[in-house]
mmCIF file of C-alpha atoms and ligand atoms in Angstrom:
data_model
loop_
_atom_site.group_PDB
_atom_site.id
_atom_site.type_symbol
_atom_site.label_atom_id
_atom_site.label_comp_id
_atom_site.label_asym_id
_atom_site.label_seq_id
_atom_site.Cartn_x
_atom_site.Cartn_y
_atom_site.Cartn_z
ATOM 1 C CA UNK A 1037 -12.659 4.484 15.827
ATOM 2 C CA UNK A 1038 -9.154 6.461 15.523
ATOM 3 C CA UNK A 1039 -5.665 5.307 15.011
ATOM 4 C CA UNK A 1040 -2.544 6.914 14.508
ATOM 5 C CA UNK A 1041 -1.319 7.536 11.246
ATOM 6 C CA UNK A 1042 0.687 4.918 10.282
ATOM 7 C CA UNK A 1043 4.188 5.457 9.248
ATOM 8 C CA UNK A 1044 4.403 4.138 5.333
ATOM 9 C CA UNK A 1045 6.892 1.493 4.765
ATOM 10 C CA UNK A 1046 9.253 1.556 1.761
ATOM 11 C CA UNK A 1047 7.042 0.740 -1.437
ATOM 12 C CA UNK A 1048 3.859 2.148 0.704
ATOM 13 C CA UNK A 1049 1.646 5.391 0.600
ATOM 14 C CA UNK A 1050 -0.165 7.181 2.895
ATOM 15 C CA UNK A 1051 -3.170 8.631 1.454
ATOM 16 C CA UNK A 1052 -6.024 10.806 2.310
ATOM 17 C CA UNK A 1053 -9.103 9.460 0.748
ATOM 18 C CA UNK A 1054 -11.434 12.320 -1.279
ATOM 19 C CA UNK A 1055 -13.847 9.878 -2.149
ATOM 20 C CA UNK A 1056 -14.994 6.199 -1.607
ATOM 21 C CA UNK A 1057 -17.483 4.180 -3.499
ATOM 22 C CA UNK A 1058 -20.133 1.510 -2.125
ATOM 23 C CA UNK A 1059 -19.545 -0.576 -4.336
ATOM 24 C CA UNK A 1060 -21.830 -4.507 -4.066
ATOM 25 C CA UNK A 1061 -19.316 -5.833 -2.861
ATOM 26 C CA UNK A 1062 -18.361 -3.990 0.410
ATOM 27 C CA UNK A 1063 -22.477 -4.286 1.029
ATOM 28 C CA UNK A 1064 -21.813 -8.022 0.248
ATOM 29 C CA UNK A 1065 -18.790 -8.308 3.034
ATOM 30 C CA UNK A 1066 -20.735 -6.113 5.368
ATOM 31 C CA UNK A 1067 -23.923 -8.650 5.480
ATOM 32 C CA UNK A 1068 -21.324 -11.294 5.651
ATOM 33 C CA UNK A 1069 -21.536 -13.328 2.653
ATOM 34 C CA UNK A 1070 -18.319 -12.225 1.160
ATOM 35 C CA UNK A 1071 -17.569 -13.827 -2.150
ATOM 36 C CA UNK A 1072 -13.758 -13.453 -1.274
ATOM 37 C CA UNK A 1073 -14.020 -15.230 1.985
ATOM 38 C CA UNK A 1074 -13.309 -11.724 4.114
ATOM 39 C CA UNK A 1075 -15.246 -11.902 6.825
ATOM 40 C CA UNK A 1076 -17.620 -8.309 7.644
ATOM 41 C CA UNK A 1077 -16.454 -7.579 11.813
ATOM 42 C CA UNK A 1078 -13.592 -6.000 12.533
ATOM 43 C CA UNK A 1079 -12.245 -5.629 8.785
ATOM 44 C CA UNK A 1080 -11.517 -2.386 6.973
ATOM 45 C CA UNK A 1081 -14.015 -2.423 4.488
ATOM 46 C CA UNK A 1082 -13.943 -0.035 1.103
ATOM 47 C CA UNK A 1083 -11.738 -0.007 -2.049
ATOM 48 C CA UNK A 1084 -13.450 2.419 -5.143
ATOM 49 C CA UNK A 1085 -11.828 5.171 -3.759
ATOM 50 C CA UNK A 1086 -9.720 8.462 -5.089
ATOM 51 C CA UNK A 1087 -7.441 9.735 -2.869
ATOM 52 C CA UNK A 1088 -4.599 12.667 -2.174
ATOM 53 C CA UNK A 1089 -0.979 11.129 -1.637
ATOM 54 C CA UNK A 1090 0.145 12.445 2.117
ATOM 55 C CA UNK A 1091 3.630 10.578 2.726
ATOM 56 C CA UNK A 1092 4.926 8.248 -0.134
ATOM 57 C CA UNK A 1093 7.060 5.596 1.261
ATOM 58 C CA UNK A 1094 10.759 5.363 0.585
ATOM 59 C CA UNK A 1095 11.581 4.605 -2.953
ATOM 60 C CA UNK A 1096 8.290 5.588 -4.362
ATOM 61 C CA UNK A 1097 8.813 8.023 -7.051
ATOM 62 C CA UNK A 1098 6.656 7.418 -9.941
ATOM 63 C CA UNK A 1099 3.026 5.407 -10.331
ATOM 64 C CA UNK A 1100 3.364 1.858 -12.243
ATOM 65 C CA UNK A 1101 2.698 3.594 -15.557
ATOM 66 C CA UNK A 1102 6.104 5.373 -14.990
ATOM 67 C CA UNK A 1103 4.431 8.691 -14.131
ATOM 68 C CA UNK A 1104 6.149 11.093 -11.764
ATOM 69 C CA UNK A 1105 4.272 11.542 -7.927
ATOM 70 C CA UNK A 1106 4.450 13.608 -5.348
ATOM 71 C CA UNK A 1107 2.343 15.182 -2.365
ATOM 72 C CA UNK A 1108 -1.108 16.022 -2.956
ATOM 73 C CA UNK A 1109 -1.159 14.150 -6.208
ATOM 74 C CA UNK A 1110 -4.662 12.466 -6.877
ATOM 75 C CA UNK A 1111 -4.004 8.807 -6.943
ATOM 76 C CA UNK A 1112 -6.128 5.441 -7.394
ATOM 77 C CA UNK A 1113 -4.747 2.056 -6.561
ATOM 78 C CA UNK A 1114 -5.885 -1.650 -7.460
ATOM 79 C CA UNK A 1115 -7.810 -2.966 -4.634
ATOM 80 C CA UNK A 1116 -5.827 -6.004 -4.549
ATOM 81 C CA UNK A 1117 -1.883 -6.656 -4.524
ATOM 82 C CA UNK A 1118 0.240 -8.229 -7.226
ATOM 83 C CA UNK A 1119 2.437 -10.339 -5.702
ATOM 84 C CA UNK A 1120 4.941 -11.200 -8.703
ATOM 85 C CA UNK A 1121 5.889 -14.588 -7.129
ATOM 86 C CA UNK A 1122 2.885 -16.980 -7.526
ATOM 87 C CA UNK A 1123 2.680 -18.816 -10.428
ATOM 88 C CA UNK A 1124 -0.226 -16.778 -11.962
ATOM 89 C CA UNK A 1125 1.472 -13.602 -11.357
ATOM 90 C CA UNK A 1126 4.895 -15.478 -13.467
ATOM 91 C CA UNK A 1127 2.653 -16.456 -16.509
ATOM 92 C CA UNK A 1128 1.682 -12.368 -16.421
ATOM 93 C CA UNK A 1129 -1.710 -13.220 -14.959
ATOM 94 C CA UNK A 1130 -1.904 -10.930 -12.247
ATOM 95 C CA UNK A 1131 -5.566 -10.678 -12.401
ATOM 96 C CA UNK A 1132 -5.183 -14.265 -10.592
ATOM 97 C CA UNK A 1133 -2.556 -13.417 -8.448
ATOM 98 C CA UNK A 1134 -2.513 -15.921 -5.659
ATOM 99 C CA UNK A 1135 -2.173 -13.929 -2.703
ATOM 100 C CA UNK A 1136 -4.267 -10.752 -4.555
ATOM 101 C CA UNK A 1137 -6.177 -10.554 -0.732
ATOM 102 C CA UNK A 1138 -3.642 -11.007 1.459
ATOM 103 C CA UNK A 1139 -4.600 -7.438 3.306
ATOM 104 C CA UNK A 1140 -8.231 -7.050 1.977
ATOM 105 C CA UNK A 1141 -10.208 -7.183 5.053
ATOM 106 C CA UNK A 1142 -7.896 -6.620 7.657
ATOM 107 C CA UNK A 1143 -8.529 -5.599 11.314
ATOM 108 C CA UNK A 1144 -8.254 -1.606 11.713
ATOM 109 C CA UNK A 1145 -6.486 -2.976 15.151
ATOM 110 C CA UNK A 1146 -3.578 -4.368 12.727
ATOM 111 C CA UNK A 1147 -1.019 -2.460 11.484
ATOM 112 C CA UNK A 1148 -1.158 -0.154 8.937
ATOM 113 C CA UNK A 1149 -4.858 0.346 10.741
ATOM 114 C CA UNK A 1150 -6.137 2.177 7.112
ATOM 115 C CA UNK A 1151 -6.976 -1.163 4.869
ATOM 116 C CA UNK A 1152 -9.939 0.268 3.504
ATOM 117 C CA UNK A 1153 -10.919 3.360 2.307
ATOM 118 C CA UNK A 1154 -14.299 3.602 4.334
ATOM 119 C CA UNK A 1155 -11.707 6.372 6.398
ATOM 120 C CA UNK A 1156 -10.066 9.397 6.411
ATOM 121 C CA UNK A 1157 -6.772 8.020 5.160
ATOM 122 C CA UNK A 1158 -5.758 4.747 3.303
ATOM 123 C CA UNK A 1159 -2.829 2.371 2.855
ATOM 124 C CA UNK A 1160 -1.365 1.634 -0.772
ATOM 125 C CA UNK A 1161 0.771 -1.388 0.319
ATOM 126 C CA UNK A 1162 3.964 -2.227 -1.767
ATOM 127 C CA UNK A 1163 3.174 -4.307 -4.798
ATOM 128 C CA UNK A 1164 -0.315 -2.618 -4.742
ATOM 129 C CA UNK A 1165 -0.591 -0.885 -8.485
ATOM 130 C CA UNK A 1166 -1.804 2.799 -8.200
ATOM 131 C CA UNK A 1167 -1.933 5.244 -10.629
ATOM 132 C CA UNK A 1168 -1.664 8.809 -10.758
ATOM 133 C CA UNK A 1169 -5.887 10.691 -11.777
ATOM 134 C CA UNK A 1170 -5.827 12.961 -15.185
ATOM 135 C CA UNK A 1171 -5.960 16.306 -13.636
ATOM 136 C CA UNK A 1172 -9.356 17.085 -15.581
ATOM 137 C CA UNK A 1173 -11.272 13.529 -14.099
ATOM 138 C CA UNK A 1174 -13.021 14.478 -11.534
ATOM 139 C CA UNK A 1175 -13.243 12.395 -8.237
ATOM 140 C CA UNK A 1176 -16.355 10.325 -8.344
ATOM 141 C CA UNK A 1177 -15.344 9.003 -12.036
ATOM 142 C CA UNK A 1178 -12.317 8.434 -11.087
ATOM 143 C CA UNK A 1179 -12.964 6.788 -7.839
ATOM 144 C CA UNK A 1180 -15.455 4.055 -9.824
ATOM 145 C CA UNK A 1181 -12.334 3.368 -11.846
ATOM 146 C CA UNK A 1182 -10.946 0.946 -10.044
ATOM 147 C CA UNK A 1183 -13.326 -2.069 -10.024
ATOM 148 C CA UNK A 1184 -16.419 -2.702 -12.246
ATOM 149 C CA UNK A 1185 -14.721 -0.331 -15.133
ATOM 150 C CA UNK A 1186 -11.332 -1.750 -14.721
ATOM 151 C CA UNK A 1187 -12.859 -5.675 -14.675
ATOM 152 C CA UNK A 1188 -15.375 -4.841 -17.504
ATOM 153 C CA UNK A 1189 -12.583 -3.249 -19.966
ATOM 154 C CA UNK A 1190 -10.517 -6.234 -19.151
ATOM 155 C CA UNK A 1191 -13.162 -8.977 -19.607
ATOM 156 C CA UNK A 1192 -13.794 -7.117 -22.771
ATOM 157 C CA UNK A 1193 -10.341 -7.199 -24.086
ATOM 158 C CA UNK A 1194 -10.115 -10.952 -23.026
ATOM 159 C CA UNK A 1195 -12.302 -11.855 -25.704
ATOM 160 C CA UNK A 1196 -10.037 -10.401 -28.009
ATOM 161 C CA UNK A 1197 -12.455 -8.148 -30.050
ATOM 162 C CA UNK A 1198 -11.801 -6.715 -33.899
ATOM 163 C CA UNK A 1199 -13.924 -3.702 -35.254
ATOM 164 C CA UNK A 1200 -16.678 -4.733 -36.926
ATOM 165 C CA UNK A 1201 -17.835 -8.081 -34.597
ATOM 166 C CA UNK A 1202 -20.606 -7.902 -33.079
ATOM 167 C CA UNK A 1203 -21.101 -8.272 -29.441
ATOM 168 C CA UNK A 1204 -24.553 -9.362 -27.293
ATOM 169 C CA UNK A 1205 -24.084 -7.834 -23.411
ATOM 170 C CA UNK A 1206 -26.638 -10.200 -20.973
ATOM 171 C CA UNK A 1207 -27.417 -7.051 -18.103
ATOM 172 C CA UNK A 1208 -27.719 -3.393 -18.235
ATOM 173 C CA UNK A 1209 -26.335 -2.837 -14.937
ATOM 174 C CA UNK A 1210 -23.322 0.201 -14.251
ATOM 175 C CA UNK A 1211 -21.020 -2.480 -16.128
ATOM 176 C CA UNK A 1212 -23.326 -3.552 -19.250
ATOM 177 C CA UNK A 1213 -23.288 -0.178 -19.656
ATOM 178 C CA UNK A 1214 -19.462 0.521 -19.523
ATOM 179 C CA UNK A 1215 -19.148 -2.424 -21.684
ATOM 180 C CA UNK A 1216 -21.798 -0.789 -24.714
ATOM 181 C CA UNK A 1217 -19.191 2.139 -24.414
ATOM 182 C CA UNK A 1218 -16.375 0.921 -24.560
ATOM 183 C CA UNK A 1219 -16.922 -1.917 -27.786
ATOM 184 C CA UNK A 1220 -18.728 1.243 -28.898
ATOM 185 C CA UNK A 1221 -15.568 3.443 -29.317
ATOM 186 C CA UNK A 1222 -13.515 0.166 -30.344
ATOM 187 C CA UNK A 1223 -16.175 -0.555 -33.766
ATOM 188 C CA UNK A 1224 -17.747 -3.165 -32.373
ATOM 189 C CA UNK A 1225 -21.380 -3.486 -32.803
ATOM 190 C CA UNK A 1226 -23.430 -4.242 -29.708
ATOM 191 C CA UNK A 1227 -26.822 -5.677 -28.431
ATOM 192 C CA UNK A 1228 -27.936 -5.074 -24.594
ATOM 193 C CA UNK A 1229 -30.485 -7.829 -23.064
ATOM 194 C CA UNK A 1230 -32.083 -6.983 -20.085
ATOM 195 C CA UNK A 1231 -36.013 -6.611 -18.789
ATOM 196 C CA UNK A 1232 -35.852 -3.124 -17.325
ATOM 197 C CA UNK A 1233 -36.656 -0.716 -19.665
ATOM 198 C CA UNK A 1234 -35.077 2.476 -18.041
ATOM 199 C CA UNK A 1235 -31.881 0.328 -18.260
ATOM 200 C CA UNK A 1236 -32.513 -0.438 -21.644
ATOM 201 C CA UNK A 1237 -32.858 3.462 -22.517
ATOM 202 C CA UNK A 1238 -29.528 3.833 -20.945
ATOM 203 C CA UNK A 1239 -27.725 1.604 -22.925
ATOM 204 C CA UNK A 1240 -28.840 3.440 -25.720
ATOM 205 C CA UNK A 1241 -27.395 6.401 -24.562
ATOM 206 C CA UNK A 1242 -24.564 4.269 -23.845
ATOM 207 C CA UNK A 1243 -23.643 3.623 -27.504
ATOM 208 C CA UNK A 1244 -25.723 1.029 -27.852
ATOM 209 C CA UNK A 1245 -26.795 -0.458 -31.051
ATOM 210 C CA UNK A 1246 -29.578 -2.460 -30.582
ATOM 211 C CA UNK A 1247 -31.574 -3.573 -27.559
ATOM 212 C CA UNK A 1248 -33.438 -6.677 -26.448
ATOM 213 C CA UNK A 1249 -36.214 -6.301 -23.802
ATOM 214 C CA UNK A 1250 -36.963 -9.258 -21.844
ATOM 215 C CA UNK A 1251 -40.315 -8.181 -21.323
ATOM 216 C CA UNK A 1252 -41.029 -8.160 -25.294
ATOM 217 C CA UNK A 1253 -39.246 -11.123 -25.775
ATOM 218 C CA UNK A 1254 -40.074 -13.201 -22.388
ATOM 219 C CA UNK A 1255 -38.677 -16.595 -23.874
ATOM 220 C CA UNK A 1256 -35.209 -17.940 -24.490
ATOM 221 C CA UNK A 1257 -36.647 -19.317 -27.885
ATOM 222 C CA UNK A 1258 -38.019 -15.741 -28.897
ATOM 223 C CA UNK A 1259 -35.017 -14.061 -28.056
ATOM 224 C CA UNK A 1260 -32.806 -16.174 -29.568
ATOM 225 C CA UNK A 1261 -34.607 -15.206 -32.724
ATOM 226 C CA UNK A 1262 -34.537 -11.217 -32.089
ATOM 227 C CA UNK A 1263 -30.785 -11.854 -31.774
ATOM 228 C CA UNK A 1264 -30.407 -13.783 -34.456
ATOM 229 C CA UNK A 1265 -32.415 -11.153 -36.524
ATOM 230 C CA UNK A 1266 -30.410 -8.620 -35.801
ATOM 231 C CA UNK A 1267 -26.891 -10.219 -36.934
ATOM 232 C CA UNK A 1268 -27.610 -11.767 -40.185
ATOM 233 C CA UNK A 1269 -28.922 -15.059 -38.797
ATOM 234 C CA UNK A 1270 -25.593 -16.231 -37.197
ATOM 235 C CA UNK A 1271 -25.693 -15.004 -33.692
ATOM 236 C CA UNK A 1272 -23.142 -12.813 -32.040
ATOM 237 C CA UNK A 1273 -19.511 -13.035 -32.307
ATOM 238 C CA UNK A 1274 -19.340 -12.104 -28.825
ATOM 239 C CA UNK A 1275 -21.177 -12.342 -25.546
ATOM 240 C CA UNK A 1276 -20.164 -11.111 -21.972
ATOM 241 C CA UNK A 1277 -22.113 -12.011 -19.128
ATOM 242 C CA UNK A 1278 -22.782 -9.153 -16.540
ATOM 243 C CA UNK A 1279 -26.066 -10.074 -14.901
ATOM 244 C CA UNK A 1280 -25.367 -12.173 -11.620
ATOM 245 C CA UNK A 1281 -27.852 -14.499 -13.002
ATOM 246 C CA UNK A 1282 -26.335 -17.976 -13.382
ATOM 247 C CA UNK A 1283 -29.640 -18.845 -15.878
ATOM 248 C CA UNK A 1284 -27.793 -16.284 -18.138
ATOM 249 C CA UNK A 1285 -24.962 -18.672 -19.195
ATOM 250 C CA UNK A 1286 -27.121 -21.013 -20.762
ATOM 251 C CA UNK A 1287 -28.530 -18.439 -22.622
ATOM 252 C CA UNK A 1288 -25.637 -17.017 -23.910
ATOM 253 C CA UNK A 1289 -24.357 -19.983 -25.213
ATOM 254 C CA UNK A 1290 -27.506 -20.001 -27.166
ATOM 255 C CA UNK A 1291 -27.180 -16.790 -29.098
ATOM 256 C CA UNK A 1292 -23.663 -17.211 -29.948
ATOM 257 C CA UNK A 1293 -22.304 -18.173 -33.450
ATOM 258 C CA UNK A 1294 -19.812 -20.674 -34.426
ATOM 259 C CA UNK A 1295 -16.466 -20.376 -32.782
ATOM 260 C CA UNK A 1296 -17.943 -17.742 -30.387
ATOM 261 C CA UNK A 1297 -16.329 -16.258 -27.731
ATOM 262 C CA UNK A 1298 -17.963 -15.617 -24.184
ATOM 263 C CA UNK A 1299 -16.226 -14.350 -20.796
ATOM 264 C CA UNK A 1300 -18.458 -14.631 -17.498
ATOM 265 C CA UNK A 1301 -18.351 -11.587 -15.130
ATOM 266 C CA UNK A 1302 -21.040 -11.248 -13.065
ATOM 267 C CA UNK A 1303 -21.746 -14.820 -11.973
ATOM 268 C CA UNK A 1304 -19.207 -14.749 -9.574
ATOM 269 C CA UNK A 1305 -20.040 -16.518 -6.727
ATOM 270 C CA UNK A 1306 -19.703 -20.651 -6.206
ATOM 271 C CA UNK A 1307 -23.020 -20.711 -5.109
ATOM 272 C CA UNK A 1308 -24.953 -20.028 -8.346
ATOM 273 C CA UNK A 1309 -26.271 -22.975 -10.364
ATOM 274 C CA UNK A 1310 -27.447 -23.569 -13.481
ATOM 275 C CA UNK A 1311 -28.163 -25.855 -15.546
ATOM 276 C CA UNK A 1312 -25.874 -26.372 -18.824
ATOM 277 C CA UNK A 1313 -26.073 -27.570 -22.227
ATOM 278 C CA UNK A 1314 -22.391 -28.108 -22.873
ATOM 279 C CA UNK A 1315 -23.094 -29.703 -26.276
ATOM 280 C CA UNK A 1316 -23.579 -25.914 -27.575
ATOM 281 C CA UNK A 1317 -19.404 -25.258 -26.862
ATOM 282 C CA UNK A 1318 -18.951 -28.567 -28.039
ATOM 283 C CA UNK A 1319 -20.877 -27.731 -31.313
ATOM 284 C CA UNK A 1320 -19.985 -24.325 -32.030
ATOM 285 C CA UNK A 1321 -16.642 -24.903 -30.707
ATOM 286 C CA UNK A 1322 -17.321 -22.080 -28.506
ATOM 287 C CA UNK A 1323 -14.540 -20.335 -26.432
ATOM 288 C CA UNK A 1324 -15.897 -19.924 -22.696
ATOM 289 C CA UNK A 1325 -13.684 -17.774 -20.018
ATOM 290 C CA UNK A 1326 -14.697 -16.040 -16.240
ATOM 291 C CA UNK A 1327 -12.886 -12.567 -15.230
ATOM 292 C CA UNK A 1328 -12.670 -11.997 -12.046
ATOM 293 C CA UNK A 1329 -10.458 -9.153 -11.076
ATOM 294 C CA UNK A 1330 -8.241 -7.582 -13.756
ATOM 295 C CA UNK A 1331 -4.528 -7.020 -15.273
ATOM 296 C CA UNK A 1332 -3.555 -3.687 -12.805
ATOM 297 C CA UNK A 1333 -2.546 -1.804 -16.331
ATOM 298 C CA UNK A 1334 -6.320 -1.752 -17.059
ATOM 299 C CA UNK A 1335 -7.216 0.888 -14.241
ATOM 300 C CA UNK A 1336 -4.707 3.281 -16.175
ATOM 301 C CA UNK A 1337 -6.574 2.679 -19.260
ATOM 302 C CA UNK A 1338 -9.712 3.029 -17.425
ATOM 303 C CA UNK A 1339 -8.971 6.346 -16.246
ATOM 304 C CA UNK A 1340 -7.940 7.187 -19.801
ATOM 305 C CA UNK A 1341 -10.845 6.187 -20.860
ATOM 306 C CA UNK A 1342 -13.104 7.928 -18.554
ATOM 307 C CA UNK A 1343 -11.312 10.992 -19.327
ATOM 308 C CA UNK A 1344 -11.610 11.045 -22.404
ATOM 309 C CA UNK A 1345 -15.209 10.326 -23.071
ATOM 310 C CA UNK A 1346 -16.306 11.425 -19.534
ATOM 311 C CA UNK A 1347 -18.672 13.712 -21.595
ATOM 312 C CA UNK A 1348 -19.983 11.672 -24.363
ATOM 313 C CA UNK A 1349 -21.391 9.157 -22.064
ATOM 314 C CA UNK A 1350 -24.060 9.652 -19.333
ATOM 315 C CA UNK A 1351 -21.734 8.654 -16.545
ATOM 316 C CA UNK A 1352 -23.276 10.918 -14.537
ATOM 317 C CA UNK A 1353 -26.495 10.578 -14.360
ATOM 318 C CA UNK A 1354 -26.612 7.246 -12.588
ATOM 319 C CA UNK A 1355 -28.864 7.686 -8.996
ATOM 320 C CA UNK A 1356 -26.034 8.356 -6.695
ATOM 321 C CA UNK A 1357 -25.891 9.412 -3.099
ATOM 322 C CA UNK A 1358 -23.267 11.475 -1.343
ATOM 323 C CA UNK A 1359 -22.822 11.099 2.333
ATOM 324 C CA UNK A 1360 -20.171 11.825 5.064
ATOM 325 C CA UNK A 1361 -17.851 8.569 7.017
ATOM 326 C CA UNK A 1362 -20.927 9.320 10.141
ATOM 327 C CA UNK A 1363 -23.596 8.017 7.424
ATOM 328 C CA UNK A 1364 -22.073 4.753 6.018
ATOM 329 C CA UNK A 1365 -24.438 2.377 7.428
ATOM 330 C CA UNK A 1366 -27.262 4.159 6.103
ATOM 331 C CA UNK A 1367 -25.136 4.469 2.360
ATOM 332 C CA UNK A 1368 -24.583 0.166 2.703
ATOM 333 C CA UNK A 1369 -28.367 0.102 3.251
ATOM 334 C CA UNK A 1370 -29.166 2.200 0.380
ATOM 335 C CA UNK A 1371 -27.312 0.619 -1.989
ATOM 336 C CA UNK A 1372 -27.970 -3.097 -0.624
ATOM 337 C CA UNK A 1373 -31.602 -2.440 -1.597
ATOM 338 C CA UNK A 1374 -30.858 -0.752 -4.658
ATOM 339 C CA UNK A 1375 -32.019 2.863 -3.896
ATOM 340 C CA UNK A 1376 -29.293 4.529 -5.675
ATOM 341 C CA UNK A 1377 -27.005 2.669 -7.733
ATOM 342 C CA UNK A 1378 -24.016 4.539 -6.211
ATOM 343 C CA UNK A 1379 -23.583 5.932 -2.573
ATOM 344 C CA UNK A 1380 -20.612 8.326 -2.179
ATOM 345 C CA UNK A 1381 -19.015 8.474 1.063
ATOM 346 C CA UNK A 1382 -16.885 11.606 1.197
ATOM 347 C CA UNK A 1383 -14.878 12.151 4.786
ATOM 348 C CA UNK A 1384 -15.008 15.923 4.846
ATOM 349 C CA UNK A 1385 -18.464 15.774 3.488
HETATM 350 ZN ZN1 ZN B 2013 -15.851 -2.809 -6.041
HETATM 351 ZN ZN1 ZN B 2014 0.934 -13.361 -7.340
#
């Protein structure tokens, strides 16, 4: 399909993308069981992308940290806008912004015709935070950036950690990892559950502290004692949830201690049940929160982040995939059945 390039509004950008992640999501919208209610024909699909800034719109001089832009800047933008008018976005809780998806998903027959990033060029639409890439990140860190990092560093932040807590991560997936790194470099001490071992060996490498495998401890009751081993008999002072696995709630609600705090990220969708012993908030007075997108500022932190410790941390080395805009399909595929855990899709590949 080809369109014209669009003309960018004043507030917009016209950018040409360098790289694009698959991320679960897009596969998720593609099948058509979007969690986000975008429907998979006919809609610009992609949004972990990096891109080069071609035309900035009128009055666009600087990125929302204040930093200076210009043409052929590297540049990564929130995948959702902020719309500063709903009343999430006036309490400062953009990461619930009402009308976050008002152009996620829209027709490439629509105007500006470059929604997603699964194209040469992209959109950045006014209120849509974008920040300028660290000249030494390179593309396919920073491109990653802007969803699971950003939403992990914020769901970790949410639960307000202090060096020296301890925190219990349910899932070693690309964010159970990020989240072992980042508590890592913050003092906090952390324990990875999950039953795959090479996932477990990552989180090691990850910073972790201590891992749980479900395959040596194949009962709540038995892992609930190898986490209460390893923190002095009181259970974690944090947990985060990052497996998709609604069954996973419960059992973090389990291993916490008194006046524990626990933010849901990966159960995300309304269909997931579970069922719930709600006496355990009641009688550890537990604090219980869901993340679902992010405060924008966190993708600038993110990419501060990543730059820094980009080579401390296997980043790297998960199974990726690079492939050109011809071979998307096949790159939804591969990452739908979990071939690679990221598929690349660079345009001038
Ligand atoms: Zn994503
Ligand atoms: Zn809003």
């Amino acid at each position: 399909m080809e369109h014209t390039l669009p003309d960018p509004e004043p507030g917009a950008i016209l950018v040409r993308v360098l790289s694009s992640n698959i991320c679960g999501s897009d596969v998720k919208n593609w099948k058509g069981g979007s969690s986000v209610g975008v429907g998979a024909s006919k809609s610009c699909q992609g949004h972990e992308f990096v891109g080069c800034i071609e035309v900035l719109g009128e009055g666009v001089t600087a990125d929302y940290a204040g930093q200076p832009v210009k043409p052929g800047d590297r540049i990564v933008a929130a995948y959702y806008i902020t719309c500063g008018e709903c009343p999430a976005c006036k309490k400062g809780r953009y990461d619930q912004c009402e009308n976050a998806y008002i152009h996620l998903g829209q027709s490439p027959e629509q105007f500006p015709f470059f929604s997603g990033t699964f194209a040469t060029h992209y959109y950045v639409f006014p209120k849509q935070h974008f920040y300028k890439v660290p000249d030494t990140l390179p593309d396919d860190l920073a491109a990653g950036a802007n969803c699971r990092f950003s939403q992990i560093y914020y769901g970790l932040e949410r639960l307000r950690p202090v060096a020296g807590e301890t925190l219990l991560i349910q899932g070693a997936g690309s964010m159970g990892l990020y989240a072992a790194a980042i508590a890592g470099e913050k003092g906090i001490s952390t324990i990875v559950i999950d039953s795959v071992a090479e996932r477990l060996e990552m989180a090691k490498r990850f910073g972790a502290d201590h891992v749980v495998s479900m395959a040596d401890f194949p009962t709540l009751e038995e892992r609930e004692k190898a986490v209460k081993d390893l923190t002095g008999g009181r259970g974690p002072d944090m947990a985060i949830e990052v497996t998709g696995v609604a069954a996973a709630v419960e059992e973090g609600l389990h291993h916490l201690a008194p006046m524990g705090r626990y933010v849901i990220i990966g159960t995300n969708t309304f269909a997931a049940q579970a069922t719930l012993s709600p006496g355990y908030i009641t009688r550890k007075s537990l604090e219980v929160t869901g993340v679902a997108r992010y405060l924008p500022e966190y993708l600038y932190k993110s990419l501060q982040f990543l730059d820094q410790f980009q080579h401390k941390y296997p980043f790297r080395e998960f199974s990726s995939a690079t492939l050109g805009l011809d071979a998307l399909e096949e790159g939804m595929s591969m990452v739908g059945e979990k071939k690679v855990i990221h598929a690349v899709i660079v345009p001038e590949f």
